[in-house]
Coordinates of C-alpha atoms in Angstrom, one line a residue:
M1 CA 28.5 -162.7 77.2
V2 CA 28.7 -163.6 73.7
P3 CA 32.1 -164.4 72.1
N4 CA 33.3 -162.0 69.6
S5 CA 35.9 -163.2 67.4
S6 CA 35.7 -160.3 64.9
V7 CA 36.8 -157.7 67.1
P8 CA 40.1 -156.1 66.1
G9 CA 42.9 -157.1 68.5
R10 CA 41.2 -159.8 70.2
L11 CA 41.9 -163.6 70.2
P12 CA 38.9 -165.7 68.2
G13 CA 36.4 -167.2 70.8
T14 CA 37.3 -165.0 73.6
S15 CA 34.4 -162.7 75.2
V16 CA 34.8 -159.1 74.9
Q17 CA 34.7 -158.4 78.6
E18 CA 36.3 -161.6 80.2
P19 CA 38.7 -160.6 83.0
G20 CA 41.4 -163.3 81.8
L21 CA 42.1 -161.3 78.7
V22 CA 43.9 -158.1 79.7
D23 CA 46.9 -157.7 77.6
A24 CA 46.8 -161.2 76.1
D25 CA 49.7 -160.5 74.1
R26 CA 51.5 -161.7 77.0
D27 CA 50.0 -165.0 77.0
I28 CA 51.1 -165.3 73.2
R29 CA 54.8 -164.2 74.1
F30 CA 54.8 -166.5 77.1
G31 CA 53.3 -169.7 75.3
K32 CA 50.0 -169.4 77.1
E33 CA 47.2 -171.2 74.9
G34 CA 44.1 -169.4 76.4
V35 CA 42.1 -168.7 79.3
T36 CA 38.6 -170.1 78.5
G37 CA 39.1 -173.8 78.3
E38 CA 36.1 -176.2 77.8
S39 CA 36.7 -177.4 81.5
D40 CA 35.9 -173.9 82.7
S41 CA 33.3 -173.0 80.2
S42 CA 30.5 -173.1 82.7
D43 CA 32.3 -170.7 84.7
V44 CA 33.0 -168.4 82.5
K45 CA 29.4 -168.2 81.4
E46 CA 28.4 -167.8 84.7
F47 CA 30.6 -164.8 85.5
K48 CA 28.8 -161.4 85.6
E49 CA 30.8 -158.3 86.7
G50 CA 30.2 -157.6 90.2
G51 CA 27.5 -159.8 91.8
Y52 CA 29.2 -162.0 94.4
G53 CA 32.3 -160.1 93.5
W54 CA 31.2 -157.5 96.0
M55 CA 31.1 -159.9 98.8
V56 CA 34.6 -160.9 97.8
V57 CA 35.6 -156.8 97.9
F58 CA 33.9 -156.5 101.2
S59 CA 35.7 -159.9 102.7
V60 CA 39.0 -158.7 101.5
A61 CA 38.6 -155.4 102.8
L62 CA 38.1 -156.9 106.3
V63 CA 41.1 -159.1 105.8
N64 CA 43.4 -156.2 104.8
A65 CA 41.7 -154.3 108.0
H66 CA 43.0 -156.9 110.1
T67 CA 46.3 -157.4 108.6
W68 CA 47.7 -154.4 107.1
G69 CA 45.5 -152.1 109.2
L70 CA 46.9 -153.9 112.4
N71 CA 50.6 -153.7 111.1
S72 CA 50.2 -150.0 110.7
S73 CA 49.4 -149.8 114.5
Y74 CA 53.0 -150.8 114.8
A75 CA 53.7 -147.1 115.1
V76 CA 52.0 -146.9 118.1
F77 CA 53.9 -149.9 119.5
L78 CA 57.5 -148.1 118.3
A79 CA 56.2 -144.9 120.0
Y80 CA 55.7 -146.9 123.2
Y81 CA 59.0 -149.0 122.9
L82 CA 61.1 -145.9 122.3
R83 CA 60.0 -144.5 125.6
S84 CA 58.7 -146.9 128.0
G85 CA 62.1 -149.2 128.3
D86 CA 60.0 -152.2 129.0
I87 CA 62.1 -154.5 126.6
A88 CA 65.4 -155.5 127.7
G89 CA 68.3 -155.6 125.2
S90 CA 66.6 -153.3 122.9
S91 CA 67.8 -150.0 120.5
P92 CA 65.8 -147.8 118.5
L93 CA 67.5 -149.5 115.3
A94 CA 66.0 -152.7 116.8
F95 CA 62.5 -151.9 117.2
A96 CA 62.6 -150.2 113.6
F97 CA 64.1 -153.6 112.3
V98 CA 61.0 -155.5 114.0
G99 CA 58.6 -153.1 112.2
G100 CA 60.6 -153.6 108.7
L101 CA 60.7 -157.2 109.5
S102 CA 57.1 -157.9 109.6
I103 CA 56.8 -156.3 106.1
S104 CA 59.8 -157.8 104.3
I105 CA 58.5 -161.3 105.8
S106 CA 55.6 -161.1 104.4
L107 CA 56.7 -160.1 101.0
L108 CA 59.6 -162.9 101.4
V109 CA 57.4 -165.9 101.8
S110 CA 55.3 -164.6 98.2
P111 CA 56.7 -167.4 96.2
L112 CA 55.9 -169.9 98.9
V113 CA 52.4 -168.9 99.2
T114 CA 52.0 -168.5 95.6
W115 CA 53.1 -172.2 95.2
C116 CA 50.4 -173.3 97.9
I117 CA 47.7 -171.5 96.4
G118 CA 48.5 -173.7 93.1
R119 CA 48.7 -177.0 95.2
F120 CA 46.3 -176.3 97.7
G121 CA 44.0 -173.7 96.8
T122 CA 43.2 -169.9 98.1
I123 CA 41.3 -170.5 101.3
P124 CA 43.4 -173.3 103.0
T125 CA 46.5 -171.0 102.0
F126 CA 44.7 -168.3 103.6
R127 CA 43.6 -169.9 106.7
V128 CA 47.0 -171.1 107.5
G129 CA 48.1 -167.2 107.9
V130 CA 44.8 -166.6 110.0
V131 CA 46.3 -168.8 112.6
L132 CA 50.2 -167.3 112.2
E133 CA 48.7 -164.0 112.9
A134 CA 47.0 -164.8 115.9
I135 CA 49.9 -166.6 117.3
S136 CA 52.2 -163.7 116.7
F137 CA 50.2 -161.6 119.0
V138 CA 49.8 -164.1 121.6
G139 CA 53.4 -164.6 121.6
A140 CA 54.5 -160.9 121.6
S141 CA 52.1 -160.3 124.7
F142 CA 54.6 -162.7 126.8
S143 CA 57.9 -160.8 125.3
T144 CA 60.2 -159.2 127.8
H145 CA 63.5 -159.3 125.4
I146 CA 64.0 -157.6 121.9
W147 CA 64.6 -161.3 120.4
H148 CA 61.1 -162.4 121.6
L149 CA 59.6 -159.6 119.6
I150 CA 61.5 -160.2 116.7
L151 CA 60.3 -163.5 116.7
S152 CA 56.8 -163.1 117.3
Q153 CA 55.8 -159.6 116.4
G154 CA 58.5 -159.7 113.4
V155 CA 58.9 -163.0 112.0
C156 CA 55.4 -165.0 112.9
F157 CA 53.5 -162.0 112.0
G158 CA 55.0 -161.5 108.9
I159 CA 54.7 -165.1 107.6
G160 CA 51.0 -164.9 108.8
L161 CA 50.6 -161.4 106.9
G162 CA 52.4 -163.0 103.9
F163 CA 49.7 -165.9 103.7
C164 CA 46.5 -163.7 104.0
F165 CA 47.8 -160.9 101.9
T166 CA 49.1 -162.9 99.0
A167 CA 46.4 -165.4 99.0
T168 CA 43.7 -162.7 98.6
V169 CA 45.5 -159.6 96.6
G170 CA 45.1 -161.3 93.5
V171 CA 41.1 -162.5 93.9
V172 CA 39.4 -158.9 93.4
P173 CA 40.8 -158.2 89.9
Q174 CA 39.3 -161.6 88.8
W175 CA 35.6 -160.6 89.4
F176 CA 35.7 -156.9 87.7
V177 CA 36.3 -155.5 84.0
K178 CA 35.2 -152.0 83.8
R179 CA 35.3 -151.5 87.4
R180 CA 38.4 -153.1 88.5
S181 CA 40.8 -150.4 89.8
F182 CA 37.6 -149.0 91.9
A183 CA 36.7 -152.6 93.5
N184 CA 40.5 -153.4 94.1
A185 CA 40.8 -150.0 95.7
V186 CA 37.8 -150.5 98.1
A187 CA 39.3 -153.8 99.0
T188 CA 42.5 -152.4 99.7
S189 CA 40.9 -149.3 101.6
G190 CA 40.1 -151.9 104.8
S191 CA 44.0 -151.2 105.5
G192 CA 43.2 -147.7 106.0
F193 CA 40.2 -147.9 108.0
G194 CA 42.0 -150.7 110.1
G195 CA 45.0 -148.5 110.4
L196 CA 42.5 -145.8 111.7
T197 CA 40.6 -147.8 114.3
Y198 CA 43.8 -149.9 115.5
S199 CA 46.2 -146.8 116.1
L200 CA 43.4 -145.3 118.3
A201 CA 42.5 -148.5 119.8
T202 CA 46.1 -149.3 120.5
N203 CA 47.1 -146.6 122.0
A204 CA 44.1 -146.9 124.4
M205 CA 44.5 -150.6 125.2
I206 CA 48.3 -149.9 126.5
S207 CA 47.5 -147.1 128.5
N208 CA 44.3 -148.7 130.1
L209 CA 45.0 -152.3 130.2
G210 CA 48.5 -152.8 129.3
L211 CA 50.8 -153.9 126.8
P212 CA 50.4 -157.6 127.2
W213 CA 46.5 -157.3 127.1
A214 CA 46.6 -155.0 124.2
F215 CA 48.1 -157.9 122.0
R216 CA 45.8 -160.7 123.3
I217 CA 42.7 -158.6 122.4
L218 CA 44.1 -157.9 119.0
A219 CA 44.9 -161.7 118.6
I220 CA 41.3 -162.5 119.6
V221 CA 39.9 -160.0 117.1
A222 CA 42.0 -160.8 114.3
F223 CA 41.5 -164.4 114.2
V224 CA 37.6 -164.2 114.4
V225 CA 37.4 -161.3 111.8
N226 CA 39.9 -163.0 109.2
G227 CA 38.2 -166.8 110.2
G228 CA 35.1 -165.4 109.3
C229 CA 36.3 -164.1 106.0
S230 CA 37.9 -167.1 105.0
L231 CA 34.0 -168.6 104.8
I232 CA 32.9 -165.9 102.3
L233 CA 35.9 -165.5 100.2
R234 CA 36.1 -167.2 96.5
D235 CA 38.4 -166.9 93.8
R236 CA 38.2 -167.6 89.8
N237 CA 41.6 -169.0 89.4
K238 CA 40.2 -171.4 87.0
A239 CA 38.2 -169.4 85.0
V240 CA 40.9 -166.7 84.2
G241 CA 43.6 -169.4 83.7
A242 CA 45.6 -167.7 86.5
K243 CA 49.4 -169.2 86.8
H244 CA 50.6 -169.4 90.5
V245 CA 54.3 -170.1 89.5
A246 CA 56.5 -168.8 92.4
F247 CA 59.4 -167.9 90.1
H248 CA 58.4 -167.1 86.2
L249 CA 61.8 -165.7 85.1
D250 CA 60.9 -164.8 81.8
L251 CA 59.1 -162.0 83.2
F252 CA 62.9 -160.2 83.6
K253 CA 62.9 -160.3 79.8
L254 CA 60.4 -157.3 79.9
P255 CA 62.0 -153.9 80.1
E256 CA 58.2 -152.7 81.1
Y257 CA 58.5 -155.4 84.2
W258 CA 61.4 -153.7 85.1
L259 CA 59.9 -150.5 85.2
F260 CA 57.1 -151.8 87.3
L261 CA 59.5 -153.1 89.8
G262 CA 61.1 -149.7 90.2
W263 CA 58.0 -147.8 90.8
G264 CA 57.0 -150.2 93.7
F265 CA 60.9 -150.4 95.1
F266 CA 61.0 -146.8 95.6
S267 CA 57.5 -146.3 96.6
L268 CA 57.6 -148.8 99.4
M269 CA 60.7 -147.5 100.6
S270 CA 59.2 -143.9 101.4
Y271 CA 55.9 -145.4 102.5
V272 CA 57.1 -147.6 105.0
I273 CA 59.4 -144.6 106.6
V274 CA 56.2 -142.3 106.5
V275 CA 53.6 -144.8 108.2
F276 CA 55.8 -146.0 111.0
S277 CA 57.5 -142.6 111.7
I278 CA 54.4 -140.3 111.8
T279 CA 53.5 -141.0 115.5
D280 CA 57.2 -140.6 116.6
Y281 CA 57.8 -137.6 114.7
A282 CA 55.0 -135.7 116.5
Q283 CA 56.2 -136.7 119.4
Q284 CA 59.5 -135.5 119.0
V285 CA 58.4 -132.0 117.6
G286 CA 56.6 -131.9 121.1
F287 CA 53.1 -133.4 120.8
N288 CA 51.8 -136.1 123.3
A289 CA 51.3 -139.6 122.6
S290 CA 47.5 -139.1 122.2
Q291 CA 48.2 -136.5 119.7
G292 CA 50.8 -138.9 117.7
S293 CA 48.2 -141.7 117.6
L294 CA 45.7 -139.2 116.1
A295 CA 47.8 -137.9 113.5
A296 CA 48.5 -141.8 112.7
A297 CA 44.8 -142.4 112.4
I298 CA 44.3 -139.5 110.3
F299 CA 47.0 -140.7 107.9
N300 CA 45.1 -144.2 108.0
L301 CA 41.7 -142.5 107.4
S302 CA 43.2 -140.9 104.6
Q303 CA 43.9 -144.0 103.2
G304 CA 40.5 -145.8 103.9
I305 CA 38.6 -143.0 102.1
G306 CA 41.2 -141.7 99.6
R307 CA 41.8 -145.5 98.2
P308 CA 38.1 -146.1 96.8
L309 CA 38.5 -142.3 95.1
I310 CA 41.8 -143.3 93.5
G311 CA 40.3 -146.6 92.5
L312 CA 37.4 -144.6 90.8
A313 CA 39.7 -142.2 89.2
S314 CA 41.8 -144.9 87.8
D315 CA 38.9 -146.4 86.0
R316 CA 37.8 -143.1 84.8
V317 CA 41.2 -141.1 83.9
G318 CA 43.8 -144.5 83.4
K319 CA 45.4 -146.7 86.2
L320 CA 48.8 -145.5 85.0
N321 CA 48.1 -142.0 84.8
I322 CA 46.7 -141.9 88.6
A323 CA 49.5 -143.9 89.8
G324 CA 52.2 -141.5 88.3
L325 CA 49.9 -138.2 89.3
G326 CA 49.5 -140.0 92.9
T327 CA 53.2 -140.9 93.2
L328 CA 54.2 -137.4 92.2
T329 CA 51.6 -135.9 94.8
A330 CA 53.0 -137.8 97.6
S331 CA 56.7 -136.4 96.9
V332 CA 55.3 -132.8 96.8
V333 CA 53.6 -132.9 100.1
S334 CA 56.6 -134.6 101.6
F335 CA 58.9 -131.7 100.4
F336 CA 56.6 -128.8 101.4
L337 CA 53.6 -129.9 103.9
W338 CA 55.7 -132.2 106.1
I339 CA 58.8 -130.2 106.0
F340 CA 57.6 -126.6 106.5
A341 CA 54.1 -127.4 108.3
G342 CA 54.6 -130.5 110.2
K343 CA 55.8 -128.8 113.5
S344 CA 52.5 -127.1 114.0
Y345 CA 49.6 -129.6 114.8
P346 CA 47.2 -128.4 112.4
G347 CA 50.0 -128.4 109.6
L348 CA 50.7 -132.2 110.6
I349 CA 47.1 -133.4 110.2
I350 CA 46.9 -131.6 107.0
Y351 CA 50.0 -133.6 105.8
A352 CA 48.1 -136.9 107.2
L353 CA 45.2 -136.2 105.2
F354 CA 47.5 -136.7 102.3
G355 CA 48.0 -140.4 103.4
A356 CA 46.2 -141.9 100.6
F357 CA 48.8 -140.6 98.2
A358 CA 51.6 -141.8 100.3
G359 CA 50.4 -145.5 100.1
I360 CA 49.3 -145.2 96.4
I361 CA 50.9 -148.6 95.5
W362 CA 48.6 -150.3 97.4
P363 CA 45.3 -149.4 95.4
C364 CA 47.0 -149.1 92.0
V365 CA 49.7 -152.4 92.0
A366 CA 47.3 -155.1 90.7
P367 CA 45.3 -152.9 88.2
V368 CA 48.7 -151.6 87.0
G369 CA 50.5 -155.2 87.1
A370 CA 47.5 -156.5 84.9
E371 CA 48.1 -153.6 82.3
V372 CA 51.7 -154.7 82.4
V373 CA 51.7 -158.5 82.0
G374 CA 47.9 -159.5 81.8
L375 CA 45.5 -161.1 84.2
S376 CA 46.7 -164.4 83.7
L377 CA 50.2 -163.7 84.7
L378 CA 49.2 -161.4 87.3
P379 CA 50.0 -163.9 90.2
A380 CA 53.4 -164.9 88.9
A381 CA 54.3 -161.2 88.5
L382 CA 53.4 -160.1 91.6
S383 CA 55.0 -163.2 93.4
I384 CA 58.4 -161.8 92.2
Y385 CA 57.3 -158.2 92.8
W386 CA 56.8 -159.1 96.3
L387 CA 60.4 -160.7 96.5
V388 CA 61.8 -157.6 95.2
L389 CA 60.2 -155.3 97.3
V390 CA 61.4 -157.0 100.9
L391 CA 64.7 -154.9 100.7
P392 CA 63.0 -151.6 101.0
A393 CA 60.5 -153.2 103.4
T394 CA 63.0 -154.3 105.8
F395 CA 65.5 -151.6 105.7
A396 CA 63.2 -148.5 105.2
E397 CA 62.4 -147.5 108.7
V398 CA 66.1 -148.5 109.6
I399 CA 67.3 -146.1 107.4
G400 CA 64.8 -143.7 108.9
L401 CA 66.0 -143.9 112.0
M402 CA 69.5 -143.6 110.9
L403 CA 69.0 -140.6 109.5
R404 CA 66.9 -139.1 112.4
T405 CA 68.7 -136.7 114.6
S406 CA 67.7 -135.0 118.0
G407 CA 65.9 -131.9 118.4
I408 CA 62.9 -130.3 116.9
D409 CA 64.3 -130.9 113.5
G410 CA 65.7 -134.0 113.7
Y411 CA 63.6 -135.6 111.2
L412 CA 64.5 -133.0 108.2
N413 CA 66.8 -135.7 106.7
V414 CA 64.3 -138.4 106.8
Q415 CA 61.6 -136.0 105.0
I416 CA 63.9 -135.2 102.6
F417 CA 65.1 -138.8 101.6
T418 CA 61.3 -139.5 101.7
G419 CA 60.8 -137.1 98.9
V420 CA 63.5 -138.1 96.9
M421 CA 62.6 -141.5 96.9
Y422 CA 59.1 -140.6 96.0
I423 CA 60.6 -138.7 92.9
A424 CA 62.4 -141.8 91.6
S425 CA 59.2 -143.8 92.2
F426 CA 57.5 -141.3 89.8
V427 CA 60.1 -141.3 87.1
F428 CA 60.0 -145.3 86.9
I429 CA 56.1 -145.4 86.9
W430 CA 55.9 -142.2 84.2
L431 CA 58.4 -144.2 82.1
L432 CA 55.9 -147.4 82.2
R433 CA 53.2 -145.1 81.1
S434 CA 54.8 -144.0 78.3
W435 CA 55.7 -147.3 77.2
K436 CA 51.8 -148.3 77.3
L437 CA 51.0 -145.4 75.3
Q438 CA 53.8 -146.2 72.4
Q439 CA 52.2 -150.0 72.5
M440 CA 48.8 -148.9 72.1
E441 CA 49.7 -146.5 69.3
L442 CA 51.7 -149.5 67.5
L443 CA 48.5 -151.7 67.9
G444 CA 46.1 -149.0 66.8
T445 CA 44.2 -148.7 70.1
I446 CA 45.1 -145.3 71.6
D447 CA 41.9 -144.0 70.8
D448 CA 39.6 -146.7 72.9
P449 CA 40.7 -147.2 76.3
L450 CA 38.9 -150.1 76.8
A451 CA 40.3 -151.9 73.7
V452 CA 42.8 -154.9 74.8
S453 CA 46.3 -154.5 73.4
V454 CA 46.8 -157.7 71.4
P455 CA 48.8 -157.9 68.6
T456 CA 47.7 -159.7 65.3
S457 CA 49.5 -163.1 64.9
D458 CA 50.6 -165.3 62.1
G459 CA 49.4 -169.0 61.5
D460 CA 51.9 -170.0 64.2
G461 CA 50.6 -167.7 67.2
K462 CA 53.7 -165.4 66.5
P463 CA 53.1 -161.6 67.0
V464 CA 53.3 -159.8 63.9
V465 CA 54.7 -156.2 64.2
Q466 CA 53.0 -153.6 62.1
S467 CA 55.1 -152.2 59.4
G468 CA 55.6 -148.6 58.7
P469 CA 57.0 -145.5 60.1
K470 CA 55.8 -146.0 63.6
A471 CA 57.9 -149.4 63.7
T472 CA 61.3 -148.1 62.8
E473 CA 63.8 -147.7 65.7
N474 CA 63.8 -143.7 65.3
G475 CA 59.6 -143.4 65.2
R476 CA 59.4 -145.8 68.3
L477 CA 62.1 -143.8 70.3
R478 CA 60.1 -140.4 69.3
S479 CA 57.0 -142.0 70.3
Y480 CA 58.4 -142.8 73.6
I481 CA 59.6 -139.4 74.3
V482 CA 56.6 -137.8 73.2
N483 CA 54.3 -139.7 75.0
M484 CA 55.7 -138.9 78.3
F485 CA 54.5 -134.9 77.7
V486 CA 51.0 -136.0 76.5
F487 CA 48.1 -136.8 78.6
K488 CA 45.8 -139.8 77.3
H489 CA 43.8 -142.4 78.9
V490 CA 46.1 -145.1 79.8

């Protein structure tokens, strides 16, 4: 690549396609000097979009299949726990808490994992998670009381999941520019295919081998596959100038970052309820355990197939456009398909086929985050992001089971609550989209979707805001409102 210092809106001495320069105005605002220092120049010259990056995508997809995919199979475990009575001292809320805890703990440890990546590197940090995840399943296989499950399938698995996920979530975007959303979506599709596989396999193993051996087999498979992936995975942290700071509190000064957080908060609240409830819902409306696990498998299959398509559409139509429209779609299908068609098995399967939109946050969070804060600050931004999402991850399924009543219409309150949460999430992401369009207008990049939004700066490196009608408060407010009702690539 040839450095391009004459392109308007780009920093002198930077490559036009270098992935570390997304929204480099954030680097100016946060005091970052640049992402291509002399010590990393050889790495930058060797970078080529794709290439070994596709091996990284493949390995991260396998990791997602054997972390988040395995976690999705908790819907099968939950349905079994609620009806078997094998776990002493338990209650439906306690079982829901175990599932929520596994996700919330994984997000809660993200600042620690981010620090470990900066201190010890991506691969050693990832391997800690591989070991802990295997230990959690082995421990769960000996569980007889609810506190055993809380410590093993809840806390220990959550820590292992957090180390694996946080260590790998920011790696794929470092290897791509034009196809960043597609590559990231392919990687996240692994969780869908993993959920498909292990929803069916877990139900079969519990039925034929019993609960303890189901856990032990999952422990062995996860350890072997994730351990093998640790030999393939590579990052480009030095080349892109990644900042692995656990708490970059200056991010809270950005209104757009708060919108980004709001989108994730309400989206995850809905997603956790759907992914953990679909198997139990199927059995409550009259279907058997095998039909319930099949519905969960179809839901995960939709995510596995749909996420790469979402990523491809994001690169072509716009990352924020697809994130917003996908969130709106998730709300619509919750209100109409799940409520009115879910009681018939074909209707439930059709609803499950829209699973890719229910989990729209996963293929979109990293690319959208890069649009908001820039690639170099993405690890720090996601570290706080996952921490904020601890609350919905912990209590979403607990709220869902509290809203559940008896009878064939027992999930109606849950369905309405889920739809409302998706609407709230849509409002936040659409406001964020409007902000991005306004920034592109102010910087003159609205007609070029591939241009980088970098403000001109004076000799001291301070951004110079354009003057004229667009720079006035009234003009900016009007622009912000109008952009909510126009469709442009963003």
